[in-house]
Short mmCIF file of C-alpha atoms in Angstrom, two decimals:
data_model
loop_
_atom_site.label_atom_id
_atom_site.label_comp_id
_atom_site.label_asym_id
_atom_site.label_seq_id
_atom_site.Cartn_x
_atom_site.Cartn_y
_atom_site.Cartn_z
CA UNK A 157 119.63 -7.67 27.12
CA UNK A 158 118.02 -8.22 23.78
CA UNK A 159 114.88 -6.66 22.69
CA UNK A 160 112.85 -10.28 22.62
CA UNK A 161 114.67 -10.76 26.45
CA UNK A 162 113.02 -7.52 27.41
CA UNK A 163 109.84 -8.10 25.90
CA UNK A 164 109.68 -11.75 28.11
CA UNK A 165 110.99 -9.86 31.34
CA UNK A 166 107.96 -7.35 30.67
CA UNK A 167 105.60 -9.87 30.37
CA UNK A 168 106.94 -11.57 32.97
CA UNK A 169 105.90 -9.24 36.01
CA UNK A 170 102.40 -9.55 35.18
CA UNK A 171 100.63 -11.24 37.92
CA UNK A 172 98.97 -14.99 37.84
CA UNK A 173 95.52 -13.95 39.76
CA UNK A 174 92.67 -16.01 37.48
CA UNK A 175 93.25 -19.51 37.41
CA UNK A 176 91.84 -20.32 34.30
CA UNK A 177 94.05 -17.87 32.68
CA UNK A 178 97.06 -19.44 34.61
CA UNK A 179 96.18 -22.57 33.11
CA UNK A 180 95.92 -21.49 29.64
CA UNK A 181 99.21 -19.79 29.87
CA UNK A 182 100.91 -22.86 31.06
CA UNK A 183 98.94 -24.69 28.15
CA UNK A 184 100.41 -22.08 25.58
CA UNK A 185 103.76 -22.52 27.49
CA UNK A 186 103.77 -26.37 26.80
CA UNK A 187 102.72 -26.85 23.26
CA UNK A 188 106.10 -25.00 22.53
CA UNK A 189 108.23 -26.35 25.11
CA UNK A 190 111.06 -28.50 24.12
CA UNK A 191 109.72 -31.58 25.28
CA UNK A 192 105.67 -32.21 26.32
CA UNK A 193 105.21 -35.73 25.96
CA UNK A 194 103.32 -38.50 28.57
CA UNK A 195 107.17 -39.08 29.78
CA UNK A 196 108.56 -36.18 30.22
CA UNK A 197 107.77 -32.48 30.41
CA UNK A 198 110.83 -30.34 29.69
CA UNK A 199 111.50 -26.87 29.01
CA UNK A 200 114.43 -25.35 27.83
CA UNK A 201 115.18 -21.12 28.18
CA UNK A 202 117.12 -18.73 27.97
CA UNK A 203 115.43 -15.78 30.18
CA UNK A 204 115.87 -16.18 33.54
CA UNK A 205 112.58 -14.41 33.67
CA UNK A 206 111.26 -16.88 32.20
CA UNK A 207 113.06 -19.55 34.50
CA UNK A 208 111.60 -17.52 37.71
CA UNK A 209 107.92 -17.16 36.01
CA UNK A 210 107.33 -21.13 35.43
CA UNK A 211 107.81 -22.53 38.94
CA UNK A 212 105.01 -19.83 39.84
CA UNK A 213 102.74 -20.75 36.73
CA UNK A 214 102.78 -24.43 37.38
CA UNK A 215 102.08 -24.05 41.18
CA UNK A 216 99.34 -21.66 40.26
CA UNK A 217 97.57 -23.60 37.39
CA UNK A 218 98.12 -27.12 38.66
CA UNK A 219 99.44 -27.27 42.30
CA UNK A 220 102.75 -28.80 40.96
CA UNK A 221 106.46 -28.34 40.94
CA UNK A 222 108.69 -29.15 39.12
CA UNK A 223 111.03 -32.31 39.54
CA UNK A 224 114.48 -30.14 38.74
CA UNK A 225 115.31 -26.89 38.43
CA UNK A 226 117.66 -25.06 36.14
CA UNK A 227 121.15 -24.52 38.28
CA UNK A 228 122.95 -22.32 35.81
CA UNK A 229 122.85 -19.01 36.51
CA UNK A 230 123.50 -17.93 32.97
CA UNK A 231 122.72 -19.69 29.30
CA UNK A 232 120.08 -21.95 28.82
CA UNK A 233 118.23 -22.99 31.90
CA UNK A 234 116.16 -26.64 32.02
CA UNK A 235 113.05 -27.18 33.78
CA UNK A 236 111.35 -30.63 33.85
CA UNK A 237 108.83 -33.11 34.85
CA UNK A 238 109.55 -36.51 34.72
CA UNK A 239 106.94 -37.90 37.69
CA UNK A 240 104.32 -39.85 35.67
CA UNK A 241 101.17 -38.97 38.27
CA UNK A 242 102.71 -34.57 38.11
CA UNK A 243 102.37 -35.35 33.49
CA UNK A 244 98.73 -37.37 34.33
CA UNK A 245 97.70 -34.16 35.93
CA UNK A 246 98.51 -31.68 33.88
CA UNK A 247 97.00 -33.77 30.63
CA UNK A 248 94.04 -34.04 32.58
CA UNK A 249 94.07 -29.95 32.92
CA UNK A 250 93.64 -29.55 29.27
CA UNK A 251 91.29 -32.49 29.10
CA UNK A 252 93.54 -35.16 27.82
CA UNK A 253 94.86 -38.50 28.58
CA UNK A 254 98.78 -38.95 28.99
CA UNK A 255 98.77 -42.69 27.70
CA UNK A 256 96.56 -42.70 24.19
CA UNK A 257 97.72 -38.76 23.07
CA UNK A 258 99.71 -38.95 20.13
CA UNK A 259 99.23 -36.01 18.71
CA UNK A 260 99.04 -32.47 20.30
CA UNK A 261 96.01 -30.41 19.39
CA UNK A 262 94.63 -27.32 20.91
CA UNK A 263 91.67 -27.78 22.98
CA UNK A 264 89.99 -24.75 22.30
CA UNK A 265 87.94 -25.64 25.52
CA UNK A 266 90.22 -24.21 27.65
CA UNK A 267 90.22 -20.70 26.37
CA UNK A 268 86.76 -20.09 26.06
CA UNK A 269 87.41 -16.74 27.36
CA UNK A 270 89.49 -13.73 25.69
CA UNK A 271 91.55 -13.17 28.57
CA UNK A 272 92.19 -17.11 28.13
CA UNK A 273 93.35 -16.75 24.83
CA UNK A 274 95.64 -13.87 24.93
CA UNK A 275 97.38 -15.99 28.39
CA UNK A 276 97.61 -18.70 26.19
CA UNK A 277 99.68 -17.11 23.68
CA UNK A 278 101.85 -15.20 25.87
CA UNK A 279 102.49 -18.65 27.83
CA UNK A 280 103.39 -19.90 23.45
CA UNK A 281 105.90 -16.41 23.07
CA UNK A 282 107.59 -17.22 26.07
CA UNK A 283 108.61 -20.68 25.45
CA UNK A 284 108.62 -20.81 21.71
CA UNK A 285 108.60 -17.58 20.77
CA UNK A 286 110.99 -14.61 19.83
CA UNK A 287 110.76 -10.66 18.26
CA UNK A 288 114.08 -9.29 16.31
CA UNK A 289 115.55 -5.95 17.39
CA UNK A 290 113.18 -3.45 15.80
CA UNK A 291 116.22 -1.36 15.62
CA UNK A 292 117.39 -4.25 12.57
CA UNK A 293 113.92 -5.26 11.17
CA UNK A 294 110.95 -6.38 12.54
CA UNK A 295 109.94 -10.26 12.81
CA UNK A 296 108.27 -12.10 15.59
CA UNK A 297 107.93 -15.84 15.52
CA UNK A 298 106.45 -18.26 17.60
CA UNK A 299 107.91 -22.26 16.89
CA UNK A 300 106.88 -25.23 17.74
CA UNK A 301 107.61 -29.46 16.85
CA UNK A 302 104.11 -29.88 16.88
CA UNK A 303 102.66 -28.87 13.17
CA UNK A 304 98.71 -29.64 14.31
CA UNK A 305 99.41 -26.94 17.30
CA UNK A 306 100.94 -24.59 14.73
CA UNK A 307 98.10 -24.72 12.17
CA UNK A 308 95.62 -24.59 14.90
CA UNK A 309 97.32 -21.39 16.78
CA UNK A 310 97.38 -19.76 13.05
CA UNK A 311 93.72 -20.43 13.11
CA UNK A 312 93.47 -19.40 16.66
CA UNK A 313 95.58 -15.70 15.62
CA UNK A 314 93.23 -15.03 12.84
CA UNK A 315 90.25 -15.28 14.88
CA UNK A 316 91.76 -12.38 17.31
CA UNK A 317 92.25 -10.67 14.62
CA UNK A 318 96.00 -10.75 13.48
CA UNK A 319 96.96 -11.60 10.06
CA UNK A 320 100.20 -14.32 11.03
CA UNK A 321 101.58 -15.95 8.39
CA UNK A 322 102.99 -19.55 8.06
CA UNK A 323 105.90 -21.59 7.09
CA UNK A 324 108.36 -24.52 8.03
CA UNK A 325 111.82 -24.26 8.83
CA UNK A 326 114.01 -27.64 9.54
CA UNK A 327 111.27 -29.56 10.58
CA UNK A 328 109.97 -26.71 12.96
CA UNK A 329 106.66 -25.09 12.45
CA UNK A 330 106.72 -21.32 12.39
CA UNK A 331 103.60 -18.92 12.81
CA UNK A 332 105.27 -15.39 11.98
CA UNK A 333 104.77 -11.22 11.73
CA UNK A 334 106.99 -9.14 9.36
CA UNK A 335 104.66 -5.79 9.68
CA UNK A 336 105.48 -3.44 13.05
CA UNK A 337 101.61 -2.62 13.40
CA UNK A 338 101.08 -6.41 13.59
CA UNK A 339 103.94 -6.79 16.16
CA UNK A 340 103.12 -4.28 18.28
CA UNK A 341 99.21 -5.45 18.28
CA UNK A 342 100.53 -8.62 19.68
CA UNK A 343 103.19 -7.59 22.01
CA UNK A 344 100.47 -5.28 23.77
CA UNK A 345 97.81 -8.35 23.67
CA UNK A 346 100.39 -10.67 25.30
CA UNK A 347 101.26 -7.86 27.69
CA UNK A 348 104.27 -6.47 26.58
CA UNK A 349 102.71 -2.99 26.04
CA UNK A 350 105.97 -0.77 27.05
CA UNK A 351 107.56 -3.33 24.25
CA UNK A 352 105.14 -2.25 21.96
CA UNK A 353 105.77 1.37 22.58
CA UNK A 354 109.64 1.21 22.27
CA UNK A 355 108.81 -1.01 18.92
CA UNK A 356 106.68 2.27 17.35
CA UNK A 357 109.19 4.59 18.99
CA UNK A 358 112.22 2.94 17.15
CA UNK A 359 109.91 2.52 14.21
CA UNK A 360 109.50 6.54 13.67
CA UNK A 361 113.01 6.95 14.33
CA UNK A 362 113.71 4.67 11.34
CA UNK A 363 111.27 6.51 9.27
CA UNK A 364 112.90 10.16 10.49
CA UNK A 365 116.20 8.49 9.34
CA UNK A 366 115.03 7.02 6.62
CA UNK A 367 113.81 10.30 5.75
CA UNK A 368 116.43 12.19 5.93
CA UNK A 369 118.83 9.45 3.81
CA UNK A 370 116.57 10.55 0.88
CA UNK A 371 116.30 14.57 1.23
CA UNK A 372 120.40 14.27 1.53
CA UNK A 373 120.82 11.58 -1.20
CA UNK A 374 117.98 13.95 -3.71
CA UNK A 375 119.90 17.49 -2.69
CA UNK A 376 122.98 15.21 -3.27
CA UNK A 377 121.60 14.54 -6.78
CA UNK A 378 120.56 17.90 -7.57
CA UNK A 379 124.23 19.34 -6.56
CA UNK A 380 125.77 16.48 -8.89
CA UNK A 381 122.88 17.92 -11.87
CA UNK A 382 123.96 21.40 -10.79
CA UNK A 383 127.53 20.97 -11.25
CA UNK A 384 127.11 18.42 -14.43
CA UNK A 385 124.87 21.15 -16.30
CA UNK A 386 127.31 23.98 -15.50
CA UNK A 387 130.39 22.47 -16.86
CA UNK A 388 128.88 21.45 -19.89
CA UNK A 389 127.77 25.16 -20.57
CA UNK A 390 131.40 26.30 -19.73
CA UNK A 391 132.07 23.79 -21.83
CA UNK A 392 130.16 25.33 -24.33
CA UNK A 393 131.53 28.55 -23.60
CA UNK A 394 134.81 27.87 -23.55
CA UNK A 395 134.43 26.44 -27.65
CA UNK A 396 132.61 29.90 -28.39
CA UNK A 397 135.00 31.88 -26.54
CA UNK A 398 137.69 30.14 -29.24
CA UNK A 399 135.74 30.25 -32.31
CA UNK A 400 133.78 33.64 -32.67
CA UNK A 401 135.01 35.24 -29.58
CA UNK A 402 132.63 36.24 -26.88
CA UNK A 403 132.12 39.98 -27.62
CA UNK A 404 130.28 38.95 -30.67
CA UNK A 405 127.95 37.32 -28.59
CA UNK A 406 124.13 39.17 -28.36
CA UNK A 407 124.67 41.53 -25.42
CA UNK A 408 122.32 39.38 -22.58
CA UNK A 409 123.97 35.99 -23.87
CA UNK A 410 127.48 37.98 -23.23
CA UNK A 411 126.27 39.01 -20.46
CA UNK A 412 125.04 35.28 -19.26
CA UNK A 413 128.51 33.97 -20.21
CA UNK A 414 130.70 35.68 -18.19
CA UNK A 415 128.41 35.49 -15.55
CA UNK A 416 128.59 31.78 -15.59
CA UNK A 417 132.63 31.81 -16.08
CA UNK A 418 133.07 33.72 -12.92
CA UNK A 419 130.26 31.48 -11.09
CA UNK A 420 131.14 28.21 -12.22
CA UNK A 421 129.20 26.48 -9.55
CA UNK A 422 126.27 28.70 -9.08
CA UNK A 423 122.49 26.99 -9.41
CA UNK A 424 119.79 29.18 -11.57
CA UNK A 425 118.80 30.92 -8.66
CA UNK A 426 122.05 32.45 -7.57
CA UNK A 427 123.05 33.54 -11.18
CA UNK A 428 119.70 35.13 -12.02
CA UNK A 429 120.21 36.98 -8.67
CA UNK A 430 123.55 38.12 -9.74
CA UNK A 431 122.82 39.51 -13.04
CA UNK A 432 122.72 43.13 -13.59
CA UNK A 433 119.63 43.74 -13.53
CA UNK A 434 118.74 40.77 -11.32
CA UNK A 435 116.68 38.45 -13.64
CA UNK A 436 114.34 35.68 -13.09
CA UNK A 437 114.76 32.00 -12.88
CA UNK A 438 113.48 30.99 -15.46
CA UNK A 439 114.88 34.16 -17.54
CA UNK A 440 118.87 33.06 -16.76
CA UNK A 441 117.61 29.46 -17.44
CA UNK A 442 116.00 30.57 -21.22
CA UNK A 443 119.18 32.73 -21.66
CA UNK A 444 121.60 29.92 -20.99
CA UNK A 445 119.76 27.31 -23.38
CA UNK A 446 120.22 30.03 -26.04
CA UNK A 447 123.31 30.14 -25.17
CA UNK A 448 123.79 26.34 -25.19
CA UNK A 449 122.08 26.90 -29.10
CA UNK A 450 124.40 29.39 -29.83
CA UNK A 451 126.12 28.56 -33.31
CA UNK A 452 128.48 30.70 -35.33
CA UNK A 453 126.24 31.85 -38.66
#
């Protein structure tokens, strides 16, 4: 099961008690169904949770069924409403008229209340909307035919207090979230709050991993500095060794040279704790660029 399937199953057991919250969900569920028109009412999912839920939400919010059921058991399941008197009454729910609506607009009448609101944009996620794996990235998208509806629920998101953005996509409108704190904020307002928590547990994973990527790839870069600055000095040696010979070399740069032949991979550190006397860092470090300096007279 996908992430955005378990998110819908989630919200999916919560309970249809308040009526007018019932109603807004189905509202919500409607603007982005496949088809809401004075016709026909038809919705089109792929969650049998989903499937199971409506049934329940349309007896509960208008004391209808629906006129067919989905029979598949698996892939996308249809449920519609073709009865012309079931479609009069639930237009008349949201304060419409089936015959002169042309256009689908929001009636902010029917969520006057909070709780309203956040049903009616659970009922929108779980017809028209959809969250990617946060394991992959993290987007959540709700998408609807209908671009009034999608300008006005944009409107409707700000006011709650999410920052959605907006675009079009093939003729679909799209109100989206690309930031985990903003997806999580609405997966817990929709009631998806154990979603939510697996999204901000998968996030910190990320950012452990994420975090550990870099300290590898910088020690990574460091060992490739390490060994790139020690072969040029044996290098180095190697041409001073052949042209002046390194016994005529002071007696601590002498010194420092062999100690880097015989420790050809050895950082600062482990050569200025191998000298005799053990030197400092940054002692072995000024000896070596004198020795890097080092020209015969």
């Amino acid at each position: 099961m996908t992430f955005s399937a378990r998110a819908k199953a989630e919200i999916c057991r919560i309970g249809l008690n308040r009526h007018c919250c019932a109603v807004a969900e189905a509202y919500g569920a409607l603007l982005y169904a496949s088809v809401f028109s004075p016709r026909e009412i038809r919705i089109i999912t792929a969650s049998s949770d989903v499937a199971a839920r409506l049934p329940r939400l349309f007896k509960r919010a208008f004391g209808l069924e629906f006129d067919t059921l989905p029979e598949a058991a698996e892939g996308k399941r249809a449920l519609t409403v073709t009865d012309t008197e079931k479609i009069a009454a639930v237009f008349a729910a949201f304060g419409l008229e089936a015959g002169t609506t042309l256009a689908h607009h929001i009636n902010l009448g029917v969520l006057e209340s909070e709780c309203c609101r956040a049903a009616f944009v659970r009922g929108a996620f779980l017809t028209g909307g959809s969250v990617t794996d946060p394991e992959k990235n993290y987007h959540l998208e709700l998408v609807t035919d209908h671009m009034s509806v999608s300008r006005e629920m944009l409107a409707l998101l700000l006011e709650m207090g999410f920052e959605p953005k907006y675009a079009t996509r093939a003729g679909h409108y799209v109100v989206y979230f690309k930031s985990s704190e903003a997806i999580e904020d609405f997966l817990t307002t929709v009631g998806a709050s154990a979603s939510a928590l697996e999204l901000m547990s998968a996030k910190v994973e990320k950012d452990i991993r994420n975090a550990v990527n870099r300290r590898v790839n910088c020690d990574s870069a460091n060992a490739d500095k390490i060994v790139s600055a020690a072969q040029a000095q044996l290098d180095h040696i190697r041409e001073l060794e052949r042209t002046i010979g390194l016994d005529n070399l002071p007696t601590d740069l002498h010194q420092t040279a062999l100690l880097r032949i015989a420790n050809p991979d050895a950082s600062l550190a482990d050569l200025a704790a191998l000298s005799c006397p053990p030197v400092s860092k940054s002692c072995i470090n000024h000896r070596l660029r004198k020795l890097m300096n080092f020209r015969q007279n």
